[in-house]
């Protein structure tokens, strides 16, 4: 019984990790598309968006998907998405 619970927990964790991993590129694409539209943001806001976009990609590439999604969400929020 304990083995089944452990296996189920591991399976759920892996599924969650994969879901976040697939979410990161979609968020990065949204940010890139929004930036291509020349949004009406201050230079400071644009710098923040670019910083969060770069950090999010680095975190994604390092396999830290939850942190990547959280960081990319900050950029999306500034962009009003």
JSON list of C-alpha atoms in Angstrom, two decimals:
[
{"chain": "A", "resi": 1, "resn": "UNK", "atom": "CA", "xyz": [0.00, 0.00, 0.00]},
{"chain": "A", "resi": 2, "resn": "UNK", "atom": "CA", "xyz": [2.77, 2.47, 0.91]},
{"chain": "A", "resi": 3, "resn": "UNK", "atom": "CA", "xyz": [4.60, 1.65, -2.31]},
{"chain": "A", "resi": 4, "resn": "UNK", "atom": "CA", "xyz": [1.53, 2.57, -4.36]},
{"chain": "A", "resi": 5, "resn": "UNK", "atom": "CA", "xyz": [1.20, 5.89, -2.54]},
{"chain": "A", "resi": 6, "resn": "UNK", "atom": "CA", "xyz": [4.87, 6.66, -3.07]},
{"chain": "A", "resi": 7, "resn": "UNK", "atom": "CA", "xyz": [4.70, 5.80, -6.77]},
{"chain": "A", "resi": 8, "resn": "UNK", "atom": "CA", "xyz": [1.57, 7.91, -7.18]},
{"chain": "A", "resi": 9, "resn": "UNK", "atom": "CA", "xyz": [3.24, 10.86, -5.47]},
{"chain": "A", "resi": 10, "resn": "UNK", "atom": "CA", "xyz": [6.32, 10.57, -7.68]},
{"chain": "A", "resi": 11, "resn": "UNK", "atom": "CA", "xyz": [4.16, 10.32, -10.81]},
{"chain": "A", "resi": 12, "resn": "UNK", "atom": "CA", "xyz": [2.19, 13.43, -9.84]},
{"chain": "A", "resi": 13, "resn": "UNK", "atom": "CA", "xyz": [5.37, 15.39, -9.16]},
{"chain": "A", "resi": 14, "resn": "UNK", "atom": "CA", "xyz": [6.81, 14.42, -12.54]},
{"chain": "A", "resi": 15, "resn": "UNK", "atom": "CA", "xyz": [3.59, 15.35, -14.31]},
{"chain": "A", "resi": 16, "resn": "UNK", "atom": "CA", "xyz": [3.56, 18.74, -12.59]},
{"chain": "A", "resi": 17, "resn": "UNK", "atom": "CA", "xyz": [7.18, 19.37, -13.55]},
{"chain": "A", "resi": 18, "resn": "UNK", "atom": "CA", "xyz": [6.46, 18.54, -17.18]},
{"chain": "A", "resi": 19, "resn": "UNK", "atom": "CA", "xyz": [3.43, 20.84, -17.19]},
{"chain": "A", "resi": 20, "resn": "UNK", "atom": "CA", "xyz": [5.53, 23.75, -15.91]},
{"chain": "A", "resi": 21, "resn": "UNK", "atom": "CA", "xyz": [8.29, 22.94, -18.39]},
{"chain": "A", "resi": 22, "resn": "UNK", "atom": "CA", "xyz": [5.84, 23.25, -21.28]},
{"chain": "A", "resi": 23, "resn": "UNK", "atom": "CA", "xyz": [4.35, 26.44, -19.85]},
{"chain": "A", "resi": 24, "resn": "UNK", "atom": "CA", "xyz": [7.64, 28.37, -19.85]},
{"chain": "A", "resi": 25, "resn": "UNK", "atom": "CA", "xyz": [8.17, 28.51, -23.64]},
{"chain": "A", "resi": 26, "resn": "UNK", "atom": "CA", "xyz": [4.56, 29.62, -24.14]},
{"chain": "A", "resi": 27, "resn": "UNK", "atom": "CA", "xyz": [5.05, 32.46, -21.66]},
{"chain": "A", "resi": 28, "resn": "UNK", "atom": "CA", "xyz": [8.33, 33.48, -23.28]},
{"chain": "A", "resi": 29, "resn": "UNK", "atom": "CA", "xyz": [6.60, 33.53, -26.67]},
{"chain": "A", "resi": 30, "resn": "UNK", "atom": "CA", "xyz": [3.81, 35.73, -25.27]},
{"chain": "A", "resi": 31, "resn": "UNK", "atom": "CA", "xyz": [6.37, 38.17, -23.88]},
{"chain": "A", "resi": 32, "resn": "UNK", "atom": "CA", "xyz": [8.29, 38.27, -27.17]},
{"chain": "A", "resi": 33, "resn": "UNK", "atom": "CA", "xyz": [5.09, 38.90, -29.14]},
{"chain": "A", "resi": 34, "resn": "UNK", "atom": "CA", "xyz": [4.03, 41.67, -26.76]},
{"chain": "A", "resi": 35, "resn": "UNK", "atom": "CA", "xyz": [7.45, 43.33, -26.99]},
{"chain": "A", "resi": 36, "resn": "UNK", "atom": "CA", "xyz": [7.29, 43.17, -30.80]},
{"chain": "A", "resi": 37, "resn": "UNK", "atom": "CA", "xyz": [4.13, 45.30, -30.62]},
{"chain": "A", "resi": 38, "resn": "UNK", "atom": "CA", "xyz": [6.11, 48.17, -29.03]},
{"chain": "A", "resi": 39, "resn": "UNK", "atom": "CA", "xyz": [4.01, 48.41, -25.86]},
{"chain": "A", "resi": 40, "resn": "UNK", "atom": "CA", "xyz": [3.49, 51.81, -24.27]},
{"chain": "A", "resi": 41, "resn": "UNK", "atom": "CA", "xyz": [5.79, 51.27, -21.30]},
{"chain": "A", "resi": 42, "resn": "UNK", "atom": "CA", "xyz": [8.46, 53.40, -19.71]},
{"chain": "A", "resi": 43, "resn": "UNK", "atom": "CA", "xyz": [12.11, 52.56, -20.32]},
{"chain": "A", "resi": 44, "resn": "UNK", "atom": "CA", "xyz": [12.27, 51.24, -16.76]},
{"chain": "A", "resi": 45, "resn": "UNK", "atom": "CA", "xyz": [9.31, 48.94, -17.30]},
{"chain": "A", "resi": 46, "resn": "UNK", "atom": "CA", "xyz": [10.77, 47.67, -20.59]},
{"chain": "A", "resi": 47, "resn": "UNK", "atom": "CA", "xyz": [14.06, 46.97, -18.84]},
{"chain": "A", "resi": 48, "resn": "UNK", "atom": "CA", "xyz": [12.23, 45.02, -16.13]},
{"chain": "A", "resi": 49, "resn": "UNK", "atom": "CA", "xyz": [10.30, 42.98, -18.69]},
{"chain": "A", "resi": 50, "resn": "UNK", "atom": "CA", "xyz": [13.51, 42.13, -20.57]},
{"chain": "A", "resi": 51, "resn": "UNK", "atom": "CA", "xyz": [15.25, 41.22, -17.30]},
{"chain": "A", "resi": 52, "resn": "UNK", "atom": "CA", "xyz": [12.42, 38.93, -16.17]},
{"chain": "A", "resi": 53, "resn": "UNK", "atom": "CA", "xyz": [12.24, 37.38, -19.66]},
{"chain": "A", "resi": 54, "resn": "UNK", "atom": "CA", "xyz": [15.97, 36.57, -19.61]},
{"chain": "A", "resi": 55, "resn": "UNK", "atom": "CA", "xyz": [15.86, 35.26, -16.03]},
{"chain": "A", "resi": 56, "resn": "UNK", "atom": "CA", "xyz": [12.83, 33.13, -16.85]},
{"chain": "A", "resi": 57, "resn": "UNK", "atom": "CA", "xyz": [14.62, 31.53, -19.79]},
{"chain": "A", "resi": 58, "resn": "UNK", "atom": "CA", "xyz": [17.73, 30.85, -17.69]},
{"chain": "A", "resi": 59, "resn": "UNK", "atom": "CA", "xyz": [15.61, 29.22, -14.98]},
{"chain": "A", "resi": 60, "resn": "UNK", "atom": "CA", "xyz": [13.75, 27.16, -17.59]},
{"chain": "A", "resi": 61, "resn": "UNK", "atom": "CA", "xyz": [17.02, 25.95, -19.11]},
{"chain": "A", "resi": 62, "resn": "UNK", "atom": "CA", "xyz": [18.26, 25.03, -15.63]},
{"chain": "A", "resi": 63, "resn": "UNK", "atom": "CA", "xyz": [15.16, 22.89, -15.07]},
{"chain": "A", "resi": 64, "resn": "UNK", "atom": "CA", "xyz": [13.74, 25.24, -12.42]},
{"chain": "A", "resi": 65, "resn": "UNK", "atom": "CA", "xyz": [10.34, 25.49, -14.08]},
{"chain": "A", "resi": 66, "resn": "UNK", "atom": "CA", "xyz": [8.22, 26.68, -11.18]},
{"chain": "A", "resi": 67, "resn": "UNK", "atom": "CA", "xyz": [10.61, 29.59, -10.61]},
{"chain": "A", "resi": 68, "resn": "UNK", "atom": "CA", "xyz": [10.69, 30.26, -14.35]},
{"chain": "A", "resi": 69, "resn": "UNK", "atom": "CA", "xyz": [6.90, 30.45, -14.56]},
{"chain": "A", "resi": 70, "resn": "UNK", "atom": "CA", "xyz": [6.80, 32.78, -11.55]},
{"chain": "A", "resi": 71, "resn": "UNK", "atom": "CA", "xyz": [9.47, 35.05, -13.03]},
{"chain": "A", "resi": 72, "resn": "UNK", "atom": "CA", "xyz": [7.88, 35.16, -16.46]},
{"chain": "A", "resi": 73, "resn": "UNK", "atom": "CA", "xyz": [4.55, 36.01, -14.81]},
{"chain": "A", "resi": 74, "resn": "UNK", "atom": "CA", "xyz": [6.13, 39.20, -13.46]},
{"chain": "A", "resi": 75, "resn": "UNK", "atom": "CA", "xyz": [7.02, 40.25, -17.01]},
{"chain": "A", "resi": 76, "resn": "UNK", "atom": "CA", "xyz": [3.54, 39.39, -18.26]},
{"chain": "A", "resi": 77, "resn": "UNK", "atom": "CA", "xyz": [1.97, 41.41, -15.47]},
{"chain": "A", "resi": 78, "resn": "UNK", "atom": "CA", "xyz": [3.96, 44.50, -16.43]},
{"chain": "A", "resi": 79, "resn": "UNK", "atom": "CA", "xyz": [2.85, 43.95, -20.02]},
{"chain": "A", "resi": 80, "resn": "UNK", "atom": "CA", "xyz": [-0.77, 43.75, -18.87]},
{"chain": "A", "resi": 81, "resn": "UNK", "atom": "CA", "xyz": [-1.16, 40.12, -19.91]}
]
